[in-house]
Tab-separated table of C-alpha atoms in Angstrom:
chain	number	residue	atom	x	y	z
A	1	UNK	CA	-10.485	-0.902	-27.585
A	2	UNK	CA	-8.873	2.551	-27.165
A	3	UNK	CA	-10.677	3.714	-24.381
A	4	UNK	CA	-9.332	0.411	-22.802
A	5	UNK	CA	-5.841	0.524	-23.403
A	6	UNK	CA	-5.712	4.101	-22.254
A	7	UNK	CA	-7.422	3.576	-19.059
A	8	UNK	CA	-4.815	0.967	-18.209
A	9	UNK	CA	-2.007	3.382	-19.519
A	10	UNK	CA	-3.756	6.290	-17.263
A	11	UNK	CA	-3.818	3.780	-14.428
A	12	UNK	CA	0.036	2.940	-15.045
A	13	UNK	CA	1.346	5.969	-15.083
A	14	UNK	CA	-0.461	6.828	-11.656
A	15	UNK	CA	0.781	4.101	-9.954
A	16	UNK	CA	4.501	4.921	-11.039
A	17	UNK	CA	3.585	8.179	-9.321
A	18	UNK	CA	2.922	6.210	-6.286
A	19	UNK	CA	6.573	4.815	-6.155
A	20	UNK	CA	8.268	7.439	-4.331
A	21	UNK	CA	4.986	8.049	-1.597
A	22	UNK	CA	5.487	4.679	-1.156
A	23	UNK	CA	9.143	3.876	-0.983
A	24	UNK	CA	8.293	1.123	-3.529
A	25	UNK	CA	10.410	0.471	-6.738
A	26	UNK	CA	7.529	-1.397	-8.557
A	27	UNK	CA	4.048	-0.694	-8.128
A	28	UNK	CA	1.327	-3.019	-9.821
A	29	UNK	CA	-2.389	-3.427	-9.595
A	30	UNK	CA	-4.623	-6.428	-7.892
A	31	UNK	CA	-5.394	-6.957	-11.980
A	32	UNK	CA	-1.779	-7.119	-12.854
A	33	UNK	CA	-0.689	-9.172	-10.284
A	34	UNK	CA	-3.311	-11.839	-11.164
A	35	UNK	CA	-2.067	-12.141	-14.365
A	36	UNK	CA	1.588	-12.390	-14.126
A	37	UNK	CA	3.085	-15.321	-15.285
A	38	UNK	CA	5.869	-15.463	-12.611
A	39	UNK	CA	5.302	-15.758	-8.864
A	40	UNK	CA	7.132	-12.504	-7.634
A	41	UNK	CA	7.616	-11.534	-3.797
A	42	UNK	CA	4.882	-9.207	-2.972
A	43	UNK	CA	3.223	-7.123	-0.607
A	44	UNK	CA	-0.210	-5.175	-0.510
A	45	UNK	CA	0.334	-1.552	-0.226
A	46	UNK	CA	-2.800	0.357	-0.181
A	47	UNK	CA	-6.759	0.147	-1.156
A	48	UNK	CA	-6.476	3.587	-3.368
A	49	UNK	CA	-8.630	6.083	-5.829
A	50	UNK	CA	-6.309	7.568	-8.557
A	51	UNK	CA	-7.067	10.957	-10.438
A	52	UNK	CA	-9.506	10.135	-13.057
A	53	UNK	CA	-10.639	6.293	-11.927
A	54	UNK	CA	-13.847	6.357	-9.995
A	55	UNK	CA	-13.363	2.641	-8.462
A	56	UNK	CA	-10.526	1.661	-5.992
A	57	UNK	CA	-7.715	-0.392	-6.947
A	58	UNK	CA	-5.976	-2.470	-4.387
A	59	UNK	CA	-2.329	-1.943	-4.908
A	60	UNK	CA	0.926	-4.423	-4.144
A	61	UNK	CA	4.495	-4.029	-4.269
A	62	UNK	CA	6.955	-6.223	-6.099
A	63	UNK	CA	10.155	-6.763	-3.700
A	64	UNK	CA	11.963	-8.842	-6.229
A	65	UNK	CA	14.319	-5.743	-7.513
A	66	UNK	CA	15.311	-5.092	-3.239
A	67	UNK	CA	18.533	-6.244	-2.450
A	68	UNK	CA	19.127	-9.234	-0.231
A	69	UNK	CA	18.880	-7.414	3.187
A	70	UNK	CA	15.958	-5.096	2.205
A	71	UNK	CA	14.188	-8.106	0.839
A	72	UNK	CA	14.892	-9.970	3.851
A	73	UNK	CA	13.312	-7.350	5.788
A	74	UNK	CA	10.238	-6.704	4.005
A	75	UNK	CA	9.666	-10.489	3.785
A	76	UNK	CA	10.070	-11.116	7.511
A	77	UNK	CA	7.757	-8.334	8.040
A	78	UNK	CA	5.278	-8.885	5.374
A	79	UNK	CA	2.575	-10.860	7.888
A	80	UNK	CA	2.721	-7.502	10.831
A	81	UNK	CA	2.175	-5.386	7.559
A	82	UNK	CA	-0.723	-7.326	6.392
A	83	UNK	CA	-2.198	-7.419	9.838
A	84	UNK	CA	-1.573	-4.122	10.749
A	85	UNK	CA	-3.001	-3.088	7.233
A	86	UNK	CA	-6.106	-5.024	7.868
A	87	UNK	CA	-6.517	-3.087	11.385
A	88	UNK	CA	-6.115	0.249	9.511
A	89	UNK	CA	-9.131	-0.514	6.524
A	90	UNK	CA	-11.449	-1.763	9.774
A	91	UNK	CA	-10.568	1.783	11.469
A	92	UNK	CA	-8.441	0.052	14.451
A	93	UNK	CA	-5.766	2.768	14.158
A	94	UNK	CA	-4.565	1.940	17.625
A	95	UNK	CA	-3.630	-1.707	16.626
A	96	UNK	CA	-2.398	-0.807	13.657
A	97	UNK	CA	0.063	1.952	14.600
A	98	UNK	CA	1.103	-0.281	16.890
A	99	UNK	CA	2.096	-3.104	14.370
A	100	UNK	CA	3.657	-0.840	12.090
A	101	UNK	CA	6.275	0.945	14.684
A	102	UNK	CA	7.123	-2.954	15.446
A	103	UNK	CA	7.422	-2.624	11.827
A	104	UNK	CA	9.837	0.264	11.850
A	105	UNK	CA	11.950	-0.995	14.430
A	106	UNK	CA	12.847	-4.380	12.485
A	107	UNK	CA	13.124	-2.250	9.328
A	108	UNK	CA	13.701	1.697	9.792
A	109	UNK	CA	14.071	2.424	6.094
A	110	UNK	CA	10.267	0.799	5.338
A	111	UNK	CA	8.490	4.158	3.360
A	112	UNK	CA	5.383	2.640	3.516
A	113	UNK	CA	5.210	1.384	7.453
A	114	UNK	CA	6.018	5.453	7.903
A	115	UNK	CA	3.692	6.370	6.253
A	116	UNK	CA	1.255	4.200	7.779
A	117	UNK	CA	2.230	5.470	11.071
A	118	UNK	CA	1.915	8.869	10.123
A	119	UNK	CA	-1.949	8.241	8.351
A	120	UNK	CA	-2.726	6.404	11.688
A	121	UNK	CA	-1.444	9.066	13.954
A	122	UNK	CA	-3.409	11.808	11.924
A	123	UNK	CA	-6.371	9.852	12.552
A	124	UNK	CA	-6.220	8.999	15.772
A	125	UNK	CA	-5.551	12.827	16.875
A	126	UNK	CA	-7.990	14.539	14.383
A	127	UNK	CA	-10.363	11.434	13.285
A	128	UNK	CA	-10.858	9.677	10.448
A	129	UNK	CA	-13.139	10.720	7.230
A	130	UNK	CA	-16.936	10.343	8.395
A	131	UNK	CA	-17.384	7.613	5.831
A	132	UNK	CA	-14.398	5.744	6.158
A	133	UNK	CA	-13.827	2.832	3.903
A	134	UNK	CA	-9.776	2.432	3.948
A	135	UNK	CA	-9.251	3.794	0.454
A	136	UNK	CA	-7.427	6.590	0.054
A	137	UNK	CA	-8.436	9.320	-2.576
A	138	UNK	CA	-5.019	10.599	-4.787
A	139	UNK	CA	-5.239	13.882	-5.847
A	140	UNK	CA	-2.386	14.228	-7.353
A	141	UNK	CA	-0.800	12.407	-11.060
C-alpha cells in the first residue's frame, strides 16, 4: 500500500512541475480525471513519460480556475487543440502547426499551443525521434 500511495505522490508532484511548461494552473492525470466527482472544463495536454514512471500518462488541464475571458478562449479553441493534437501523436506536424498558430491567433497567451508550435517546428526542420510514438520523455522533476 506504500509503494502505491507514493507512486501517485511521485506522479503528483511531477505533474505540478508541468504547470509552468505548460501554462496550465492545474494539471491532472487520465486516472484522476476519471474519477472526479465533478464535471470540470478540461483539455488534453500531452501523452508524457515523467522521471521515474516507465508507462505514459495522458495528461489534461482543468480550465475551471481561468478567468472568464481566458476560459472563453481555451473553450472555443478546445476542438482545433484536440485536432491539431491528434495530427501531432500521428506525426502530421504540418497539419498540426498549422491548427495551433490558428490557435495562437484566437488566443496569443495559450502556453501550451506555443509550445506545440515550437515541438512541431523542431520536428519538421530536424525530424522527429526514429521511433516516434507522441509521448514525450521528461527529464526533469
Amino acid at each position: 500500500e506504500g509503494t502505491v500511495i507514493s507512486d501517485a505522490v511521485n506522479l503528483s508532484s511531477r505533474l505540478e512541475g508541468l504547470t509552468k511548461m505548460y501554462g496550465a494552473g492545474v494539471i491532472v492525470s487520465d486516472h484522476t480525471l476519471q474519477n472526479l466527482k465533478k464535471n470540470y472544463h478540461y483539455r488534453i495536454l500531452d501523452r508524457v513519460k515523467v522521471k521515474g514512471k516507465s508507462k505514459p500518462v495522458e495528461i489534461f488541464e482543468i480550465m475551471d480556475g481561468l478567468s472568464g475571458e481566458a476560459l472563453e478562449k481555451k473553450l472555443s479553441t478546445k476542438a482545433d487543440f484536440e485536432q491539431a493534437l491528434v495530427y501531432y501523436f500521428e506525426g502530421y506536424f504540418d497539419k498540426a502547426l498549422e491548427l495551433f498558430k490558428k490557435i495562437l491567433v484566437i488566443n496569443p497567451r495559450d502556453k501550451a499551443a506555443e509550445l506545440y508550435v515550437e515541438r512541431c517546428e523542431t520536428f519538421l526542420t530536424e525530424g522527429a525521434p526514429i521511433e516516434w510514438d507522441g509521448v514525450m520523455t521528461l527529464k526533469t522533476k
